[in-house]
Amino acid sequence: MPSIPGDNVVSAYGSYEKIGTARVKVTMCAKQTGTAFSVGAIALVYSASGSSQNIGATILTGPGNSRCVSNTFILYTAHLKVHAFIGGNNGTIVKTGPVLTLY
């Protein structure tokens, strides 16, 4: 997953596996590598009609900690996009990294 330009506070990684033609299993992980209120990674899956669902891994506990999440989506196999983010203390996303389209 692309890093956030100019910031070294989150590294994110993951994997996906298409299961048949109707399902995709997505695993997302984020590791806090610097000082920030929170960091994370998000994956957005899209259906052929354009609707979307997401899965995210968020860290609130400080540098050196990591978090992974996994989910299997049914009928959301048209597109998969991922990006990392830095969160602020008021529930907002302060900065996002470049979006990577995997398929």
Coordinates of N, CA, C and O in Angstrom, one line a residue:
M1 N 0.8 -1.2 0.0 CA 0.0 0.0 0.0 C 0.9 1.2 0.0 O 1.9 1.3 0.7
P2 N 0.5 2.2 -0.8 CA 1.4 3.4 -0.8 C 1.5 4.1 0.5 O 0.5 4.2 1.2
S3 N 2.7 4.7 0.8 CA 2.8 5.5 2.0 C 2.2 6.8 1.8 O 1.9 7.3 0.7
I4 N 2.0 7.6 2.9 CA 1.5 8.9 2.9 C 2.7 9.9 2.7 O 3.6 9.9 3.5
P5 N 2.7 10.6 1.6 CA 3.9 11.5 1.3 C 4.1 12.5 2.4 O 3.2 13.1 2.9
G6 N 5.4 12.6 2.8 CA 5.8 13.5 3.8 C 5.6 13.1 5.2 O 5.9 13.8 6.2
D7 N 5.0 11.9 5.5 CA 4.7 11.5 6.8 C 5.2 10.0 6.9 O 5.1 9.2 6.0
N8 N 5.8 9.7 8.1 CA 6.3 8.4 8.4 C 5.7 7.9 9.7 O 6.3 7.6 10.6
V9 N 4.3 7.8 9.7 CA 3.6 7.4 10.9 C 2.8 6.2 10.7 O 2.3 5.6 11.7
V10 N 2.6 5.7 9.5 CA 1.8 4.5 9.3 C 2.4 3.7 8.1 O 2.8 4.2 7.1
S11 N 2.5 2.4 8.3 CA 2.7 1.4 7.2 C 1.5 0.5 7.2 O 1.0 0.1 8.2
A12 N 1.1 0.2 6.0 CA -0.1 -0.6 5.8 C 0.2 -1.7 4.7 O 1.0 -1.5 3.8
Y13 N -0.5 -2.8 4.9 CA -0.3 -3.9 4.0 C -1.5 -4.8 4.1 O -2.4 -4.6 5.0
G14 N -1.6 -5.7 3.2 CA -2.8 -6.6 3.2 C -2.7 -7.6 2.1 O -1.8 -7.7 1.3
S15 N -3.9 -8.3 1.9 CA -4.0 -9.2 0.8 C -5.5 -9.4 0.4 O -6.3 -9.0 1.2
Y16 N -5.7 -9.9 -0.7 CA -7.0 -10.3 -1.1 C -7.0 -11.6 -1.9 O -6.0 -12.0 -2.5
E17 N -8.2 -12.2 -1.8 CA -8.3 -13.5 -2.6 C -9.7 -13.6 -3.1 O -10.7 -13.5 -2.4
K18 N -9.8 -13.6 -4.5 CA -11.1 -13.8 -5.1 C -11.5 -15.3 -4.9 O -10.7 -16.2 -5.2
I19 N -12.7 -15.5 -4.5 CA -13.2 -16.8 -4.3 C -14.4 -17.0 -5.2 O -15.5 -16.5 -5.0
G20 N -14.1 -17.8 -6.3 CA -15.1 -18.0 -7.3 C -15.3 -16.6 -8.0 O -14.4 -15.8 -8.1
T21 N -16.6 -16.4 -8.5 CA -16.9 -15.2 -9.2 C -17.6 -14.2 -8.4 O -17.8 -13.0 -8.8
A22 N -18.1 -14.6 -7.2 CA -19.0 -13.7 -6.4 C -18.5 -13.3 -5.1 O -19.1 -12.5 -4.4
R23 N -17.3 -13.7 -4.7 CA -16.8 -13.4 -3.3 C -15.3 -13.0 -3.4 O -14.6 -13.4 -4.3
V24 N -15.0 -12.1 -2.5 CA -13.6 -11.7 -2.3 C -13.3 -11.6 -0.8 O -14.1 -11.0 -0.1
K25 N -12.2 -12.2 -0.4 CA -11.7 -12.1 1.0 C -10.6 -11.0 1.1 O -9.6 -11.1 0.3
V26 N -10.8 -10.0 1.9 CA -9.8 -8.9 2.1 C -9.3 -8.9 3.5 O -10.0 -9.0 4.4
T27 N -8.0 -8.8 3.6 CA -7.3 -8.7 4.9 C -6.5 -7.4 4.8 O -5.8 -7.1 3.9
M28 N -6.7 -6.5 5.8 CA -6.0 -5.2 5.9 C -5.2 -5.1 7.2 O -5.8 -5.5 8.3
C29 N -4.0 -4.6 7.2 CA -3.2 -4.4 8.4 C -2.6 -3.0 8.4 O -2.3 -2.5 7.3
A30 N -2.5 -2.4 9.5 CA -1.9 -1.1 9.7 C -1.0 -1.2 10.9 O -1.3 -1.8 11.9
K31 N 0.2 -0.5 10.8 CA 1.1 -0.4 11.9 C 1.5 1.0 12.1 O 1.9 1.7 11.1
Q32 N 1.4 1.5 13.3 CA 1.8 2.8 13.6 C 3.3 2.9 13.8 O 3.9 2.2 14.6
T33 N 4.0 3.7 13.0 CA 5.4 3.8 13.0 C 5.9 5.1 13.5 O 7.1 5.4 13.6
G34 N 5.0 6.1 13.9 CA 5.4 7.4 14.4 C 4.3 7.9 15.2 O 3.3 7.3 15.5
T35 N 4.5 9.2 15.6 CA 3.5 9.8 16.5 C 2.3 10.4 15.8 O 2.5 11.2 14.9
A36 N 1.2 10.0 16.1 CA -0.1 10.5 15.6 C -1.2 10.1 16.6 O -1.0 9.2 17.3
F37 N -2.3 10.8 16.5 CA -3.5 10.4 17.4 C -4.0 9.0 17.0 O -4.2 8.2 17.9
S38 N -4.1 8.8 15.7 CA -4.5 7.5 15.2 C -4.0 7.3 13.8 O -3.8 8.3 13.1
V39 N -3.9 6.1 13.3 CA -3.6 5.8 11.9 C -4.3 4.6 11.5 O -4.9 3.9 12.3
G40 N -4.4 4.4 10.2 CA -5.1 3.2 9.8 C -5.0 3.0 8.3 O -4.3 3.7 7.6
A41 N -5.7 1.9 7.8 CA -5.8 1.6 6.4 C -7.2 1.2 6.1 O -7.9 0.7 7.0
I42 N -7.6 1.4 4.9 CA -9.0 1.1 4.5 C -9.0 0.5 3.1 O -8.2 0.8 2.3
A43 N -9.9 -0.5 3.0 CA -10.1 -1.1 1.7 C -11.6 -0.9 1.3 O -12.5 -1.1 2.1
L44 N -11.8 -0.4 0.1 CA -13.1 -0.3 -0.5 C -13.4 -1.3 -1.6 O -12.6 -1.3 -2.5
V45 N -14.4 -2.0 -1.4 CA -14.8 -3.0 -2.5 C -16.1 -2.5 -3.1 O -17.0 -1.9 -2.5
Y46 N -16.2 -2.7 -4.4 CA -17.3 -2.2 -5.2 C -18.0 -3.4 -6.0 O -17.4 -4.3 -6.4
S47 N -19.3 -3.2 -6.1 CA -20.1 -4.2 -6.9 C -20.2 -3.7 -8.3 O -19.8 -2.5 -8.6
A48 N -20.7 -4.5 -9.2 CA -20.8 -4.1 -10.6 C -21.7 -2.9 -10.8 O -21.6 -2.1 -11.7
S49 N -22.7 -2.7 -9.8 CA -23.6 -1.6 -9.9 C -23.0 -0.3 -9.3 O -23.7 0.8 -9.4
G50 N -21.8 -0.4 -8.7 CA -21.2 0.8 -8.2 C -21.3 1.0 -6.7 O -20.7 1.9 -6.1
S51 N -22.2 0.2 -6.0 CA -22.3 0.3 -4.6 C -21.0 -0.2 -3.9 O -20.2 -0.9 -4.5
S52 N -20.7 0.3 -2.7 CA -19.5 -0.1 -2.1 C -19.7 -0.5 -0.6 O -20.7 -0.1 0.0
Q53 N -18.7 -1.2 -0.1 CA -18.6 -1.5 1.3 C -17.1 -1.4 1.6 O -16.2 -1.3 0.7
N54 N -16.8 -1.3 2.9 CA -15.4 -1.1 3.3 C -15.0 -1.9 4.5 O -15.8 -2.4 5.3
I55 N -13.7 -2.1 4.7 CA -13.1 -2.7 5.8 C -11.9 -1.9 6.2 O -11.1 -1.4 5.3
G56 N -11.7 -1.6 7.5 CA -10.6 -0.8 7.9 C -9.9 -1.3 9.1 O -10.5 -2.0 9.9
A57 N -8.6 -1.0 9.2 CA -7.8 -1.4 10.4 C -7.3 -0.1 10.9 O -6.6 0.7 10.3
T58 N -7.6 0.2 12.2 CA -7.3 1.5 12.8 C -6.5 1.3 14.1 O -6.8 0.4 14.9
I59 N -5.4 2.1 14.3 CA -4.6 2.0 15.5 C -4.8 3.3 16.4 O -4.7 4.4 15.8
L60 N -5.1 3.1 17.6 CA -5.2 4.2 18.5 C -4.2 4.2 19.7 O -4.2 5.0 20.6
T61 N -3.3 3.2 19.7 CA -2.6 2.9 20.9 C -1.1 3.4 20.9 O -0.4 3.2 21.8
G62 N -0.6 3.9 19.7 CA 0.7 4.4 19.7 C 1.7 3.7 18.9 O 1.4 2.6 18.4
P63 N 2.9 4.3 18.7 CA 3.9 3.7 17.8 C 4.3 2.3 18.2 O 4.3 1.9 19.4
G64 N 4.5 1.5 17.2 CA 4.9 0.1 17.4 C 3.8 -0.9 17.4 O 4.0 -2.1 17.3
N65 N 2.6 -0.4 17.5 CA 1.4 -1.3 17.5 C 0.8 -1.5 16.2 O 1.0 -0.7 15.3
S66 N 0.2 -2.7 16.0 CA -0.4 -3.0 14.7 C -1.8 -3.6 14.9 O -2.1 -4.0 16.0
R67 N -2.6 -3.6 13.8 CA -3.9 -4.1 13.9 C -4.3 -4.7 12.5 O -4.0 -4.1 11.5
C68 N -4.9 -5.9 12.5 CA -5.3 -6.5 11.2 C -6.8 -6.9 11.3 O -7.3 -7.2 12.4
V69 N -7.5 -6.7 10.2 CA -8.9 -7.2 10.1 C -9.1 -7.9 8.8 O -8.3 -7.7 7.9
S70 N -10.1 -8.8 8.8 CA -10.4 -9.5 7.6 C -11.9 -9.7 7.4 O -12.6 -9.8 8.4
N71 N -12.3 -9.7 6.2 CA -13.8 -9.9 5.9 C -13.9 -10.5 4.5 O -13.1 -10.2 3.6
T72 N -15.0 -11.3 4.3 CA -15.3 -11.8 3.0 C -16.5 -11.1 2.5 O -17.6 -11.1 3.3
F73 N -16.5 -10.5 1.4 CA -17.6 -9.8 0.8 C -18.2 -10.6 -0.3 O -17.5 -11.2 -1.1
I74 N -19.5 -10.6 -0.4 CA -20.3 -11.3 -1.4 C -20.8 -10.3 -2.4 O -21.5 -9.3 -2.0
L75 N -20.6 -10.5 -3.7 CA -21.1 -9.7 -4.8 C -20.4 -8.3 -4.8 O -20.9 -7.4 -5.4
Y76 N -19.2 -8.1 -4.2 CA -18.5 -6.9 -4.3 C -17.1 -7.2 -4.9 O -16.1 -7.0 -4.3
T77 N -17.1 -7.7 -6.1 CA -15.9 -8.1 -6.8 C -15.5 -7.3 -8.0 O -14.6 -7.7 -8.7
A78 N -16.2 -6.2 -8.3 CA -15.9 -5.4 -9.4 C -14.6 -4.6 -9.3 O -13.8 -4.5 -10.2
H79 N -14.4 -4.0 -8.1 CA -13.2 -3.1 -7.9 C -12.8 -3.3 -6.5 O -13.6 -3.4 -5.6
L80 N -11.5 -3.1 -6.2 CA -10.9 -3.0 -4.9 C -9.9 -1.9 -4.8 O -8.9 -1.8 -5.7
K81 N -10.1 -0.9 -3.9 CA -9.2 0.2 -3.8 C -8.8 0.3 -2.3 O -9.5 0.0 -1.4
V82 N -7.5 0.7 -2.1 CA -7.0 0.8 -0.7 C -6.2 2.1 -0.5 O -5.7 2.6 -1.5
H83 N -6.1 2.5 0.7 CA -5.3 3.6 1.1 C -5.1 3.7 2.6 O -5.8 3.1 3.4
A84 N -4.0 4.4 3.0 CA -3.7 4.6 4.4 C -4.2 6.0 4.8 O -4.4 6.8 4.0
F85 N -4.3 6.2 6.1 CA -4.7 7.5 6.6 C -4.2 7.8 8.0 O -3.7 6.9 8.7
I86 N -4.2 9.1 8.3 CA -3.8 9.6 9.7 C -5.1 10.3 10.2 O -5.7 11.1 9.6
G87 N -5.4 9.9 11.5 CA -6.6 10.4 12.1 C -6.3 11.5 13.1 O -5.3 11.4 13.8
G88 N -7.3 12.4 13.3 CA -7.1 13.4 14.3 C -7.9 13.1 15.6 O -8.6 12.1 15.6
N89 N -7.7 13.8 16.6 CA -8.3 13.5 17.9 C -9.8 13.8 18.0 O -10.5 13.6 19.0
N90 N -10.4 14.4 16.9 CA -11.8 14.7 16.9 C -12.6 13.8 16.0 O -13.7 14.2 15.6
G91 N -12.1 12.7 15.7 CA -12.8 11.7 14.8 C -12.7 12.0 13.3 O -13.4 11.4 12.5
T92 N -11.8 12.9 12.9 CA -11.7 13.2 11.5 C -10.4 12.6 10.9 O -9.5 12.2 11.7
I93 N -10.4 12.5 9.6 CA -9.2 12.0 9.0 C -8.4 13.2 8.5 O -8.9 14.1 7.8
V94 N -7.2 13.3 9.1 CA -6.3 14.5 8.8 C -5.6 14.5 7.5 O -5.5 15.5 6.8
K95 N -5.2 13.3 7.1 CA -4.5 13.1 5.8 C -4.6 11.7 5.3 O -4.7 10.8 6.1
T96 N -4.7 11.6 4.0 CA -4.8 10.2 3.4 C -3.7 10.1 2.4 O -3.2 11.0 1.8
G97 N -3.3 8.8 2.2 CA -2.3 8.5 1.2 C -2.9 8.3 -0.1 O -4.2 8.4 -0.3
P98 N -2.1 8.1 -1.2 CA -2.7 7.9 -2.5 C -3.5 6.6 -2.5 O -3.2 5.6 -1.8
V99 N -4.6 6.6 -3.3 CA -5.4 5.4 -3.5 C -4.8 4.5 -4.5 O -4.4 4.9 -5.6
L100 N -4.7 3.3 -4.1 CA -4.2 2.2 -5.0 C -5.3 1.4 -5.5 O -6.0 0.8 -4.6
T101 N -5.6 1.3 -6.8 CA -6.6 0.4 -7.3 C -6.0 -0.9 -7.6 O -5.1 -1.0 -8.5
L102 N -6.4 -2.0 -7.0 CA -5.9 -3.3 -7.2 C -6.5 -4.0 -8.3 O -5.9 -4.8 -9.0
Y103 N -7.8 -3.8 -8.6 CA -8.5 -4.4 -9.7 C -9.7 -3.6 -10.0 O -10.2 -2.8 -9.2

